[in-house]
Tab-separated table of C-alpha atoms in Angstrom:
chain	number	residue	atom	x	y	z
A	96	MET	CA	-9.683	17.439	-8.178
A	97	GLY	CA	-8.470	14.547	-11.090
A	98	HIS	CA	-5.614	15.362	-10.141
A	99	LEU	CA	-5.771	15.080	-6.891
A	100	ARG	CA	-8.086	11.878	-7.658
A	101	GLY	CA	-5.063	10.436	-9.008
A	102	PHE	CA	-2.375	10.947	-6.571
A	103	LYS	CA	-4.501	9.634	-4.302
A	104	ARG	CA	-4.356	6.003	-6.928
A	105	PHE	CA	-0.903	6.069	-7.196
A	106	VAL	CA	0.149	6.929	-3.120
A	107	ASN	CA	-2.271	3.747	-3.137
A	108	ASP	CA	-0.290	1.883	-5.182
A	109	ILE	CA	2.940	2.832	-4.016
A	110	GLN	CA	1.665	1.854	-0.534
A	111	GLY	CA	-0.070	-1.279	-1.845
A	112	LEU	CA	3.058	-2.475	-3.490
A	113	THR	CA	5.262	-1.756	-0.678
A	114	PHE	CA	2.541	-4.045	1.654
A	115	PHE	CA	2.543	-6.841	-1.135
A	116	CYS	CA	6.960	-7.150	-1.362
A	117	LEU	CA	6.586	-7.033	2.684
A	118	LYS	CA	4.256	-10.391	1.930
A	119	MET	CA	5.799	-11.756	-0.475
A	120	PHE	CA	9.574	-11.288	1.004
A	121	ARG	CA	7.767	-13.406	4.862
A	122	TYR	CA	6.150	-15.689	2.688
A	123	SER	CA	10.060	-16.408	0.964
A	124	VAL	CA	10.737	-18.101	4.247
A	125	GLY	CA	9.284	-20.796	6.144
A	126	ARG	CA	7.308	-24.177	4.410
A	127	PRO	CA	5.664	-24.065	2.343
A	128	PHE	CA	7.809	-23.199	-0.375
A	129	TYR	CA	6.362	-24.502	-4.001
A	130	PHE	CA	9.504	-25.878	-5.602
A	131	ALA	CA	7.725	-27.840	-8.609
A	132	GLU	CA	6.188	-24.140	-9.442
A	133	PHE	CA	9.373	-22.760	-8.804
A	134	MET	CA	11.236	-24.621	-11.866
A	135	ASP	CA	7.961	-24.370	-14.306
A	136	GLN	CA	8.657	-20.867	-13.292
A	137	MET	CA	12.459	-21.472	-13.755
A	138	TYR	CA	11.992	-23.005	-16.818
A	139	PHE	CA	9.321	-20.466	-18.175
A	140	LEU	CA	11.172	-16.829	-17.494
A	141	GLY	CA	14.717	-18.053	-17.969
A	142	VAL	CA	14.793	-20.689	-20.909
A	143	GLY	CA	11.502	-19.390	-22.534
A	144	SER	CA	13.297	-15.769	-22.460
A	145	LEU	CA	16.715	-17.240	-23.988
A	146	PHE	CA	16.556	-16.972	-28.098
A	147	LEU	CA	14.725	-13.476	-27.617
A	148	VAL	CA	18.321	-12.239	-25.330
A	149	VAL	CA	20.812	-14.253	-27.174
A	150	LEU	CA	19.049	-12.064	-30.693
A	151	THR	CA	18.859	-9.665	-28.792
A	152	GLY	CA	22.446	-9.287	-27.690
A	153	MET	CA	23.566	-10.294	-31.145
A	154	PHE	CA	21.634	-7.225	-32.324
A	155	ALA	CA	22.818	-4.730	-30.093
A	156	GLY	CA	26.190	-5.433	-29.849
A	157	GLN	CA	26.920	-5.499	-33.254
A	158	ALA	CA	24.955	-2.013	-33.529
A	159	ILE	CA	26.838	-0.360	-30.508
A	160	ALA	CA	30.850	-1.775	-32.457
A	161	LEU	CA	29.755	-0.124	-35.652
A	162	GLN	CA	28.664	3.021	-34.461
A	163	PHE	CA	30.971	3.548	-32.558
A	164	SER	CA	33.732	1.894	-34.904
A	165	ILE	CA	33.030	4.492	-37.337
A	166	GLU	CA	33.008	6.968	-34.598
A	167	LEU	CA	36.471	6.494	-32.976
A	168	ALA	CA	38.185	6.352	-35.692
A	169	ASP	CA	37.757	9.628	-36.727
A	170	PHE	CA	40.225	10.083	-33.420
A	171	GLY	CA	42.226	7.709	-34.523
A	172	SER	CA	41.394	5.305	-31.718
A	173	LYS	CA	39.049	2.603	-33.720
A	174	ASN	CA	41.628	-0.122	-31.646
A	175	TYR	CA	39.998	1.623	-28.278
A	176	LEU	CA	36.658	-0.250	-29.848
A	177	GLY	CA	36.896	-3.266	-26.876
A	178	ARG	CA	36.936	-0.765	-23.313
A	179	VAL	CA	33.596	0.983	-24.815
A	180	MET	CA	32.072	-2.286	-25.726
A	181	ALA	CA	33.346	-3.289	-22.634
A	182	ILE	CA	31.850	-0.045	-20.464
A	183	ALA	CA	28.597	0.225	-22.773
A	184	ILE	CA	27.517	-3.469	-22.162
A	185	LEU	CA	28.382	-4.502	-19.205
A	186	ARG	CA	27.980	-1.487	-17.198
A	187	GLU	CA	24.753	-0.875	-19.247
A	188	LEU	CA	23.146	-1.989	-22.366
A	189	GLY	CA	23.244	-6.030	-21.054
A	190	PRO	CA	21.897	-5.444	-17.433
A	191	VAL	CA	19.162	-3.102	-19.190
A	192	LEU	CA	18.605	-4.039	-22.782
A	193	THR	CA	17.726	-7.903	-20.981
A	194	ALA	CA	15.586	-6.323	-18.117
A	195	LEU	CA	13.865	-4.896	-20.919
A	196	MET	CA	13.020	-7.526	-23.195
A	197	VAL	CA	12.345	-9.860	-20.350
A	198	ALA	CA	9.564	-7.662	-18.590
A	199	ALA	CA	8.232	-7.136	-22.379
A	200	ARG	CA	7.838	-10.894	-22.530
A	201	VAL	CA	7.346	-12.087	-19.098
A	202	SER	CA	5.605	-9.150	-16.920
A	203	SER	CA	2.085	-9.139	-19.082
A	204	GLY	CA	2.258	-12.936	-18.947
A	205	ILE	CA	2.220	-12.705	-14.989
A	206	THR	CA	0.194	-9.818	-14.296
A	207	ALA	CA	-2.823	-11.852	-16.999
A	208	GLU	CA	-1.800	-15.299	-15.483
A	209	ILE	CA	-2.711	-13.766	-11.755
A	210	GLY	CA	-5.645	-11.531	-12.837
A	211	SER	CA	-7.365	-14.006	-14.947
A	212	MET	CA	-7.327	-16.135	-12.092
A	213	LYS	CA	-7.871	-12.741	-9.588
A	214	SER	CA	-11.714	-12.371	-11.544
A	215	SER	CA	-12.412	-15.495	-12.302
A	216	GLU	CA	-12.379	-16.202	-8.079
A	217	GLN	CA	-9.561	-18.699	-9.007
A	218	LEU	CA	-7.042	-17.095	-6.023
A	219	ASP	CA	-11.089	-16.820	-3.521
A	220	ALA	CA	-11.318	-20.406	-4.034
A	221	MET	CA	-7.274	-20.928	-3.189
A	222	ARG	CA	-6.945	-19.881	-0.073
A	223	ALA	CA	-10.980	-21.070	0.351
A	224	PHE	CA	-8.075	-24.136	0.575
A	225	GLY	CA	-6.090	-23.129	2.688
A	226	VAL	CA	-3.437	-21.949	0.678
A	227	GLU	CA	-1.670	-18.442	0.669
A	228	PRO	CA	-1.879	-17.391	-3.541
A	229	ILE	CA	1.246	-15.018	-2.716
A	230	ARG	CA	3.422	-17.616	-1.522
A	231	LYS	CA	2.102	-20.360	-4.257
A	232	LEU	CA	1.817	-17.901	-6.988
A	233	ALA	CA	3.733	-14.946	-6.262
A	234	VAL	CA	7.123	-16.006	-4.267
A	235	PRO	CA	8.071	-19.028	-7.145
A	236	ARG	CA	8.015	-16.580	-10.235
A	237	PHE	CA	10.171	-13.932	-7.571
A	238	TRP	CA	12.911	-16.353	-6.518
A	239	ALA	CA	12.781	-17.565	-10.327
A	240	LEU	CA	13.050	-14.254	-11.803
A	241	MET	CA	16.234	-13.553	-9.075
A	242	ILE	CA	18.041	-16.678	-10.014
A	243	MET	CA	17.581	-16.126	-14.200
A	244	LEU	CA	18.010	-12.580	-14.846
A	245	PRO	CA	20.806	-12.359	-13.968
A	246	VAL	CA	21.937	-15.811	-15.641
A	247	LEU	CA	20.402	-14.474	-19.115
A	248	THR	CA	22.020	-10.846	-18.390
A	249	ILE	CA	25.513	-12.366	-18.352
A	250	ILE	CA	24.581	-14.333	-21.975
A	251	CYS	CA	23.522	-11.202	-23.243
A	252	ASP	CA	26.610	-9.471	-22.364
A	253	PHE	CA	28.637	-12.305	-24.128
A	254	VAL	CA	27.099	-12.643	-26.578
A	255	ALA	CA	26.870	-8.704	-27.189
A	256	ILE	CA	30.587	-8.493	-26.733
A	257	VAL	CA	30.976	-11.479	-29.014
A	258	GLY	CA	28.453	-9.839	-31.973
A	259	GLY	CA	30.763	-6.653	-31.430
A	260	TYR	CA	33.626	-8.839	-31.872
A	261	ILE	CA	32.893	-9.633	-34.939
A	262	VAL	CA	32.242	-6.152	-36.554
A	263	ALA	CA	35.103	-5.045	-35.258
A	264	VAL	CA	37.248	-7.981	-36.558
A	265	PHE	CA	35.373	-8.187	-39.951
A	266	ILE	CA	34.344	-4.974	-41.038
A	267	ALA	CA	36.288	-2.682	-38.639
A	268	HIS	CA	39.092	-4.478	-39.751
A	269	ILE	CA	40.475	-3.747	-36.154
A	270	SER	CA	43.393	-7.005	-34.708
A	271	PRO	CA	41.095	-9.068	-32.486
A	272	THR	CA	44.400	-9.116	-29.979
A	273	ALA	CA	43.512	-5.568	-29.628
A	274	TYR	CA	40.212	-5.979	-29.194
A	275	TRP	CA	40.317	-8.465	-26.466
A	276	SER	CA	43.067	-6.866	-24.843
A	277	ASN	CA	41.082	-3.269	-24.389
A	278	PHE	CA	38.228	-4.893	-23.387
A	279	ILE	CA	39.812	-6.749	-20.684
A	280	ASP	CA	41.587	-3.613	-19.931
A	281	LYS	CA	38.233	-2.506	-18.441
A	282	VAL	CA	36.967	-5.795	-17.312
A	283	SER	CA	36.928	-4.244	-13.310
A	284	LEU	CA	36.015	-5.057	-10.132
A	285	GLY	CA	33.896	-2.257	-10.286
A	286	ASN	CA	32.536	-3.182	-13.834
A	287	ILE	CA	31.418	-6.500	-12.608
A	288	ILE	CA	29.832	-4.691	-9.626
A	289	ILE	CA	27.754	-2.817	-11.499
A	290	GLY	CA	26.419	-5.470	-14.127
A	291	THR	CA	25.789	-7.979	-12.287
A	292	VAL	CA	23.827	-5.740	-9.056
A	293	LYS	CA	21.240	-4.354	-12.151
A	294	PRO	CA	19.839	-7.203	-12.367
A	295	PHE	CA	19.189	-8.257	-9.269
A	296	LEU	CA	17.145	-4.797	-8.953
A	297	PHE	CA	15.904	-4.960	-12.482
A	298	ALA	CA	14.346	-9.050	-11.321
A	299	MET	CA	12.716	-7.460	-7.950
A	300	ILE	CA	11.382	-4.405	-10.145
A	301	ILE	CA	9.252	-7.101	-12.905
A	302	ALA	CA	8.463	-9.552	-10.234
A	303	SER	CA	7.493	-7.328	-8.053
A	304	VAL	CA	5.112	-4.830	-10.142
A	305	SER	CA	3.474	-7.601	-12.910
A	306	CYS	CA	2.655	-9.808	-9.768
A	307	TYR	CA	1.050	-7.039	-7.710
A	308	LEU	CA	-0.794	-5.727	-10.986
A	309	GLY	CA	-2.085	-8.745	-10.997
A	310	PHE	CA	-3.344	-9.483	-7.875
A	311	SER	CA	-4.702	-6.363	-7.413
A	312	THR	CA	-6.392	-6.621	-11.012
A	313	SER	CA	-10.544	-6.005	-10.868
A	314	GLY	CA	-12.839	-5.109	-13.733
A	315	GLY	CA	-13.332	-8.465	-14.964
A	316	THR	CA	-11.716	-9.325	-18.835
A	317	LYS	CA	-10.871	-5.746	-19.215
A	318	GLY	CA	-9.520	-5.010	-16.332
A	319	VAL	CA	-6.776	-7.940	-17.217
A	320	GLY	CA	-5.795	-6.329	-20.389
A	321	ARG	CA	-5.201	-2.628	-18.637
A	322	SER	CA	-3.467	-4.721	-15.224
A	323	THR	CA	-1.749	-6.811	-18.383
A	324	THR	CA	-0.835	-3.108	-20.127
A	325	ASP	CA	0.234	-0.977	-16.681
A	326	SER	CA	2.264	-4.248	-15.885
A	327	VAL	CA	4.852	-3.961	-18.893
A	328	VAL	CA	4.535	-0.409	-18.834
A	329	ALA	CA	4.863	0.387	-14.787
A	330	SER	CA	8.528	-2.519	-15.352
A	331	SER	CA	10.177	-0.911	-18.237
A	332	ILE	CA	9.775	2.645	-16.747
A	333	ASN	CA	10.970	1.619	-12.681
A	334	ILE	CA	13.861	-0.171	-15.031
A	335	LEU	CA	14.830	2.755	-16.761
A	336	PHE	CA	14.514	4.766	-13.702
A	337	ILE	CA	16.264	2.474	-11.108
A	338	ASN	CA	19.158	2.613	-13.414
A	339	PHE	CA	19.240	6.497	-13.429
A	340	ALA	CA	19.100	6.259	-9.879
A	341	PHE	CA	21.403	3.496	-9.398
A	342	THR	CA	23.959	5.309	-12.096
A	343	ARG	CA	23.745	8.409	-10.197
A	344	LEU	CA	23.899	7.556	-6.359
A	345	VAL	CA	25.872	4.534	-6.590
A	346	VAL	CA	27.997	4.407	-9.414
A	347	PRO	CA	30.527	7.200	-8.010
A	348	HIS	CA	31.330	6.496	-5.238
A	349	LEU	CA	32.683	2.809	-7.568
A	350	ARG	CA	35.056	4.706	-9.021
A	351	GLY	CA	38.270	3.736	-6.431
A	352	LEU	CA	37.218	0.460	-8.404
A	353	MET	CA	36.971	1.001	-11.873
B	295	MET	CA	-22.227	-24.275	13.764
B	296	ILE	CA	-22.338	-21.067	11.830
B	297	ARG	CA	-23.576	-17.634	13.462
B	298	LEU	CA	-22.519	-13.711	12.676
B	299	GLU	CA	-24.049	-11.733	14.693
B	300	ASN	CA	-24.760	-7.306	13.535
B	301	ILE	CA	-22.824	-8.035	10.195
B	302	ASN	CA	-21.375	-4.611	8.894
B	303	PHE	CA	-19.357	-4.417	5.734
B	304	ALA	CA	-19.224	-1.678	3.058
B	305	TYR	CA	-17.163	-1.116	0.102
B	306	ARG	CA	-15.508	1.553	-0.706
B	307	ASP	CA	-17.854	3.873	1.485
B	308	GLU	CA	-20.738	1.816	-0.463
B	309	PRO	CA	-22.787	-0.125	2.277
B	310	VAL	CA	-22.950	-3.547	1.217
B	311	LEU	CA	-24.324	-5.537	4.357
B	312	GLN	CA	-25.693	-3.604	7.564
B	313	ASP	CA	-27.023	-5.327	10.659
B	314	VAL	CA	-26.448	-9.060	9.129
B	315	SER	CA	-27.031	-11.740	11.795
B	316	PHE	CA	-28.742	-15.345	11.749
B	317	SER	CA	-27.293	-18.627	12.550
B	318	VAL	CA	-27.408	-22.144	10.728
B	319	GLY	CA	-27.006	-25.045	12.959
B	320	PRO	CA	-25.611	-28.408	12.623
B	321	GLY	CA	-26.551	-30.100	9.697
B	322	GLU	CA	-29.084	-27.344	8.765
B	323	THR	CA	-28.940	-25.921	5.342
B	324	LYS	CA	-30.255	-22.515	4.993
B	325	VAL	CA	-30.718	-21.191	1.508
B	326	ILE	CA	-30.192	-16.605	1.431
B	327	LEU	CA	-32.329	-15.658	-1.404
B	328	GLY	CA	-32.326	-12.068	-2.720
B	329	SER	CA	-31.274	-10.140	-6.188
B	330	SER	CA	-28.448	-9.733	-7.583
B	331	GLY	CA	-25.674	-6.992	-5.586
B	332	SER	CA	-28.080	-7.494	-2.453
B	333	GLY	CA	-24.795	-9.002	-0.859
B	334	LYS	CA	-25.895	-12.605	-0.588
B	335	SER	CA	-21.962	-13.718	-1.576
B	336	THR	CA	-20.017	-11.031	0.538
B	337	ILE	CA	-21.809	-13.360	2.979
B	338	LEU	CA	-20.341	-16.268	2.114
B	339	LYS	CA	-16.848	-14.411	1.690
B	340	ILE	CA	-16.851	-13.185	5.702
B	341	ILE	CA	-17.496	-16.341	6.872
B	342	LEU	CA	-14.887	-18.030	4.924
B	343	GLY	CA	-12.397	-14.966	5.902
B	344	LEU	CA	-11.991	-14.135	2.730
B	345	VAL	CA	-13.407	-10.897	3.766
B	346	ARG	CA	-12.981	-8.652	7.452
B	347	PRO	CA	-16.176	-6.916	7.943
B	348	GLN	CA	-16.182	-3.709	9.684
B	349	SER	CA	-17.995	-4.538	12.594
B	350	GLY	CA	-19.919	-7.914	14.162
B	351	ARG	CA	-18.535	-11.045	14.858
B	352	VAL	CA	-18.365	-14.725	13.058
B	353	PHE	CA	-18.765	-18.094	15.337
B	354	ILE	CA	-17.512	-21.177	13.843
B	355	ALA	CA	-18.100	-24.321	15.336
B	356	GLY	CA	-18.182	-21.813	18.532
B	357	LYS	CA	-15.241	-20.850	18.086
B	358	ASP	CA	-14.814	-16.452	16.945
B	359	VAL	CA	-13.208	-16.376	14.058
B	360	THR	CA	-13.789	-12.640	13.139
B	361	ASN	CA	-10.882	-11.640	13.756
B	362	ALA	CA	-8.714	-15.051	13.395
B	363	ARG	CA	-4.883	-14.562	11.442
B	364	GLU	CA	-4.548	-16.359	8.596
B	365	GLY	CA	-2.950	-19.169	9.718
B	366	GLN	CA	-5.971	-19.976	11.974
B	367	LEU	CA	-7.797	-18.930	9.435
B	368	GLN	CA	-6.645	-21.717	7.354
B	369	LYS	CA	-7.273	-24.140	10.278
B	370	VAL	CA	-11.126	-23.057	10.147
B	371	ARG	CA	-10.891	-22.851	6.552
B	372	ARG	CA	-10.234	-26.936	6.007
B	373	LYS	CA	-13.424	-27.498	8.382
B	374	MET	CA	-15.188	-25.905	4.968
B	375	GLY	CA	-16.565	-26.869	1.425
B	376	MET	CA	-17.098	-24.173	-0.714
B	377	VAL	CA	-18.300	-24.001	-4.412
B	378	PHE	CA	-17.697	-20.833	-6.034
B	379	GLN	CA	-20.056	-19.003	-8.993
B	380	GLY	CA	-18.861	-20.206	-11.689
B	381	GLY	CA	-16.916	-23.325	-10.329
B	382	ALA	CA	-13.708	-21.391	-9.866
B	383	LEU	CA	-12.095	-24.427	-10.630
B	384	PHE	CA	-7.933	-23.999	-11.533
B	385	ASP	CA	-8.572	-23.713	-15.203
B	386	SER	CA	-4.428	-25.382	-15.585
B	387	MET	CA	-5.323	-28.355	-13.593
B	388	THR	CA	-7.232	-31.069	-15.112
B	389	VAL	CA	-10.489	-32.351	-13.501
B	390	GLY	CA	-8.385	-35.154	-11.268
B	391	GLU	CA	-6.320	-32.348	-9.940
B	392	ASN	CA	-8.670	-30.419	-8.969
B	393	ILE	CA	-10.596	-32.867	-6.844
B	394	GLY	CA	-7.645	-33.911	-5.539
B	395	TYR	CA	-5.950	-29.882	-5.213
B	396	TYR	CA	-6.780	-29.907	-0.700
B	397	LEU	CA	-5.298	-33.603	-0.499
B	398	LEU	CA	-2.268	-32.631	-3.011
B	399	GLU	CA	-1.834	-29.585	-0.635
B	400	HIS	CA	-2.536	-30.848	2.991
B	401	THR	CA	-1.598	-34.169	2.779
B	402	ASN	CA	0.981	-36.704	2.865
B	403	ARG	CA	-0.668	-39.251	0.337
B	404	SER	CA	1.225	-40.187	-2.604
B	405	LEU	CA	-0.133	-39.606	-5.959
B	406	ALA	CA	-1.867	-42.538	-6.801
B	407	GLY	CA	-3.479	-42.119	-3.963
B	408	ILE	CA	-4.382	-39.536	-4.524
B	409	GLU	CA	-6.133	-40.461	-8.144
B	410	GLN	CA	-7.376	-43.296	-6.598
B	411	ALA	CA	-9.864	-40.690	-4.084
B	412	ALA	CA	-10.296	-38.271	-7.035
B	413	ARG	CA	-11.651	-41.438	-8.640
B	414	GLU	CA	-13.913	-41.896	-5.840
B	415	ILE	CA	-15.198	-38.976	-6.215
B	416	LEU	CA	-16.016	-39.034	-9.512
B	417	ASP	CA	-17.841	-41.991	-9.035
B	418	TYR	CA	-20.007	-40.642	-6.390
B	419	LEU	CA	-20.392	-37.104	-8.609
B	420	GLY	CA	-21.703	-39.683	-11.497
B	421	LEU	CA	-19.417	-38.218	-13.559
B	422	SER	CA	-17.322	-40.341	-16.084
B	423	GLN	CA	-13.500	-41.793	-15.046
B	424	GLY	CA	-12.324	-40.708	-18.055
B	425	LEU	CA	-12.766	-37.384	-17.488
B	426	LEU	CA	-9.497	-37.213	-14.748
B	427	ASP	CA	-7.281	-35.812	-17.494
B	428	VAL	CA	-9.442	-33.451	-18.896
B	429	LEU	CA	-9.162	-29.757	-18.428
B	430	PRO	CA	-11.993	-27.699	-17.030
B	431	ASP	CA	-12.468	-25.515	-19.762
B	432	GLU	CA	-13.618	-28.511	-22.240
B	433	LEU	CA	-16.530	-29.311	-19.687
B	434	SER	CA	-20.183	-28.296	-19.981
B	435	GLY	CA	-21.078	-25.808	-17.186
B	436	GLY	CA	-23.446	-28.450	-15.708
B	437	MET	CA	-20.512	-30.996	-15.033
B	438	GLN	CA	-18.222	-27.936	-13.895
B	439	ARG	CA	-20.121	-27.178	-11.073
B	440	ARG	CA	-20.217	-30.875	-10.305
B	441	VAL	CA	-16.332	-30.811	-10.491
B	442	ALA	CA	-16.520	-27.968	-8.379
B	443	ILE	CA	-18.750	-29.974	-5.646
B	444	GLY	CA	-16.067	-32.774	-6.069
B	445	ARG	CA	-13.373	-30.537	-5.239
B	446	ALA	CA	-14.863	-28.726	-2.468
B	447	VAL	CA	-16.189	-32.503	-0.706
B	448	ALA	CA	-12.657	-33.733	-1.281
B	449	ALA	CA	-11.452	-31.643	1.880
B	450	GLU	CA	-10.693	-33.403	5.234
B	451	ASN	CA	-15.024	-34.311	5.811
B	452	PRO	CA	-16.025	-30.800	5.328
B	453	GLN	CA	-18.573	-29.724	7.899
B	454	ILE	CA	-19.787	-26.628	6.363
B	455	MET	CA	-20.317	-26.256	2.330
B	456	LEU	CA	-21.097	-23.432	0.991
B	457	TYR	CA	-22.291	-22.955	-2.530
B	458	ASP	CA	-21.928	-19.454	-3.863
B	459	GLU	CA	-25.011	-19.288	-7.060
B	460	PRO	CA	-24.675	-22.931	-8.082
B	461	THR	CA	-27.452	-23.483	-10.599
B	462	THR	CA	-26.582	-20.070	-12.264
B	463	GLY	CA	-26.607	-20.292	-16.247
B	464	LEU	CA	-27.565	-24.057	-16.182
B	465	ASP	CA	-30.180	-25.682	-18.217
B	466	PRO	CA	-32.695	-27.630	-16.573
B	467	ILE	CA	-31.310	-31.296	-16.480
B	468	SER	CA	-27.985	-29.993	-14.721
B	469	THR	CA	-29.655	-27.480	-11.918
B	470	LEU	CA	-31.992	-30.734	-11.422
B	471	THR	CA	-28.330	-32.860	-11.069
B	472	ILE	CA	-27.170	-29.970	-9.095
B	473	THR	CA	-30.014	-29.641	-6.390
B	474	LYS	CA	-29.883	-33.528	-5.641
B	475	LEU	CA	-26.059	-33.068	-5.131
B	476	ILE	CA	-26.339	-30.675	-2.757
B	477	ASN	CA	-29.122	-32.727	-1.435
B	478	LYS	CA	-27.383	-35.968	-1.147
B	479	LEU	CA	-24.576	-34.482	0.692
B	480	ARG	CA	-26.880	-32.462	3.280
B	481	VAL	CA	-28.747	-35.883	3.907
B	482	GLU	CA	-25.622	-38.821	3.555
B	483	LYS	CA	-22.435	-36.233	5.124
B	484	GLY	CA	-24.802	-34.270	7.530
B	485	VAL	CA	-23.410	-30.719	6.706
B	486	SER	CA	-24.352	-27.895	7.455
B	487	THR	CA	-25.164	-25.984	4.329
B	488	ILE	CA	-25.104	-22.178	3.329
B	489	VAL	CA	-26.650	-21.643	-0.567
B	490	VAL	CA	-26.961	-18.715	-1.863
B	491	THR	CA	-29.255	-18.377	-4.466
B	492	HIS	CA	-31.380	-15.959	-6.241
B	493	GLN	CA	-33.680	-18.787	-7.820
B	494	ILE	CA	-36.380	-19.478	-6.114
B	495	THR	CA	-38.057	-23.097	-7.478
B	496	GLU	CA	-34.311	-24.555	-6.315
B	497	ALA	CA	-34.424	-22.869	-3.184
B	498	PHE	CA	-37.158	-24.515	-2.088
B	499	GLU	CA	-35.826	-27.733	-3.365
B	500	MET	CA	-32.978	-26.815	-1.064
B	501	ALA	CA	-33.803	-25.917	2.689
B	502	ASP	CA	-36.760	-24.966	4.138
B	503	GLN	CA	-35.414	-22.231	6.217
B	504	PHE	CA	-34.306	-19.182	4.260
B	505	ILE	CA	-32.998	-15.484	4.172
B	506	VAL	CA	-34.204	-12.856	1.941
B	507	LEU	CA	-31.426	-9.939	1.887
B	508	HIS	CA	-32.280	-6.766	0.396
B	509	ASP	CA	-30.053	-4.096	0.344
B	510	GLY	CA	-27.750	-5.690	2.490
B	511	ARG	CA	-30.339	-6.290	5.034
B	512	ILE	CA	-31.592	-9.354	6.151
B	513	VAL	CA	-35.532	-8.736	5.551
B	514	PHE	CA	-36.799	-12.260	6.327
B	515	ASP	CA	-35.502	-15.551	8.770
B	516	GLY	CA	-37.458	-18.018	8.885
B	517	ASP	CA	-39.330	-20.891	7.646
B	518	THR	CA	-40.946	-22.042	4.194
B	519	ASP	CA	-44.479	-21.130	6.162
B	520	GLY	CA	-43.402	-18.392	7.052
B	521	LEU	CA	-41.782	-17.277	3.869
B	522	LEU	CA	-44.764	-17.797	1.913
B	523	ARG	CA	-46.705	-16.016	4.348
B	524	CYS	CA	-44.499	-13.092	4.751
B	525	ARG	CA	-46.328	-9.531	3.524
B	526	GLN	CA	-42.532	-7.702	3.976
B	527	GLU	CA	-43.111	-5.506	0.776
B	528	TYR	CA	-39.763	-6.646	-0.516
B	529	VAL	CA	-40.709	-10.752	-0.319
B	530	ARG	CA	-43.879	-10.420	-2.116
B	531	GLU	CA	-42.055	-8.897	-4.979
B	532	PHE	CA	-39.163	-11.141	-4.568
B	533	LEU	CA	-41.771	-14.514	-5.089
B	534	GLN	CA	-44.442	-12.869	-6.977
B	535	PRO	CA	-43.384	-14.444	-9.985
B	536	TYR	CA	-42.370	-17.932	-8.318
B	537	LEU	CA	-46.115	-17.845	-6.445
B	538	ALA	CA	-47.445	-16.673	-10.341
B	539	SER	CA	-45.810	-19.978	-11.629
B	540	VAL	CA	-46.166	-22.367	-9.403
B	541	LYS	CA	-49.911	-24.359	-8.335
B	542	SER	CA	-48.996	-27.080	-5.957
B	543	ILE	CA	-46.224	-25.418	-3.546
B	544	PRO	CA	-43.544	-28.243	-2.142
B	545	VAL	CA	-42.500	-27.520	2.276
B	546	GLY	CA	-39.258	-28.453	2.443
B	547	PRO	CA	-35.979	-29.967	0.672
B	548	THR	CA	-36.139	-33.007	-1.585
B	549	GLU	CA	-33.742	-36.078	-0.587
């Protein structure tokens, strides 16, 4: 009985999320577009996450470079570290780590803000004043994330690769030329496509899940806390799942471009 | 001005409103009385179109808005001002931004013009203009309700005002101030008013037309005299604490 209820809730949530996304897309076109809100969110979601993303990229890049420099040395292939870094960072770790860090920081904030507005009837007040809350609150956050997450991913990639370079040159004693020439060999169109498409998918997940859970919050303060936790968990799991699905379904078709 | 016909509404298969019908004419004030959870606030949300009834019809200014699309509802809502329970002020905006919210969203007025309008409304509410840049959290409960009323009347001359528990949780002086403000709006602007409350004393000071709601059904709809003479069991029970506490019964709203 409990399983059935849980399954029913899951189906309801999927249905609710789908309708919510459709509404968000519909309200994305036409007026009014809340440009000031959109700019605020660009700053909060993008610039506000910059330091976190730079730190993540730097440490992740250095850790991977350290690990692989040791492993590759066993095979006498230390000079190929640049290739490994290109594949690991551009295809996988850059987009996924950036999305996970942004999800952790941002999705909880979005859900908590919208959820507390819902529980204090501010969303109803907004509608009573002729303002559609999805258009006012969700659409600017969605587009801000759609722009800023790819930008943050590029920054994370860059920092991680530079971090890897520092480890390669100063710890693993690989020549800068070997690192960069091997790295550039793997900067192919296929890898660039994979690395740039993923952030858009992840931005969609973070924005839609966190806004939807905010709008569907119930149960007062306790409900806001529950939605906030659910938001981080659901965003993170969906990012990892979509990453796997994308790698399984799309990447094989891009092999010719790698 | 407002007419509800045979409204039925259920939430998660639990009936909230059953066969609710009543009307409020232009310039009239009606108080909806009932204990917590009797469905009073749901009636206001149905009038605003924030929730849709499962059956029945809602007429605003003679127009059937029961199944109106969101865009049409937004036009209808512009005729109405709603004061939510607890105020529901936008907590990230200042008092001035809250009061000027409607003008900011729906008119092309300059920011200076909106600020001027907000100042005038603060004067009307009897609040200091120094509050313009203050956040709602810094205000007392009574002040928050007054600002919420100000935000509702800042719309382009609303013809209908809806109040959800406007005096609940306030001290006697704040309650009196809010009651006077509601009456002032009714007299000076001639708006049709619906007040949802479970505070009987204030209800008698605000209106002479009452509805009593019990378990989602209307058990009384009439004037002060009819209410005080009503023999219906729940109405007697509901009024008992009030009747026991007053020596003289006020008839009709104070102005």
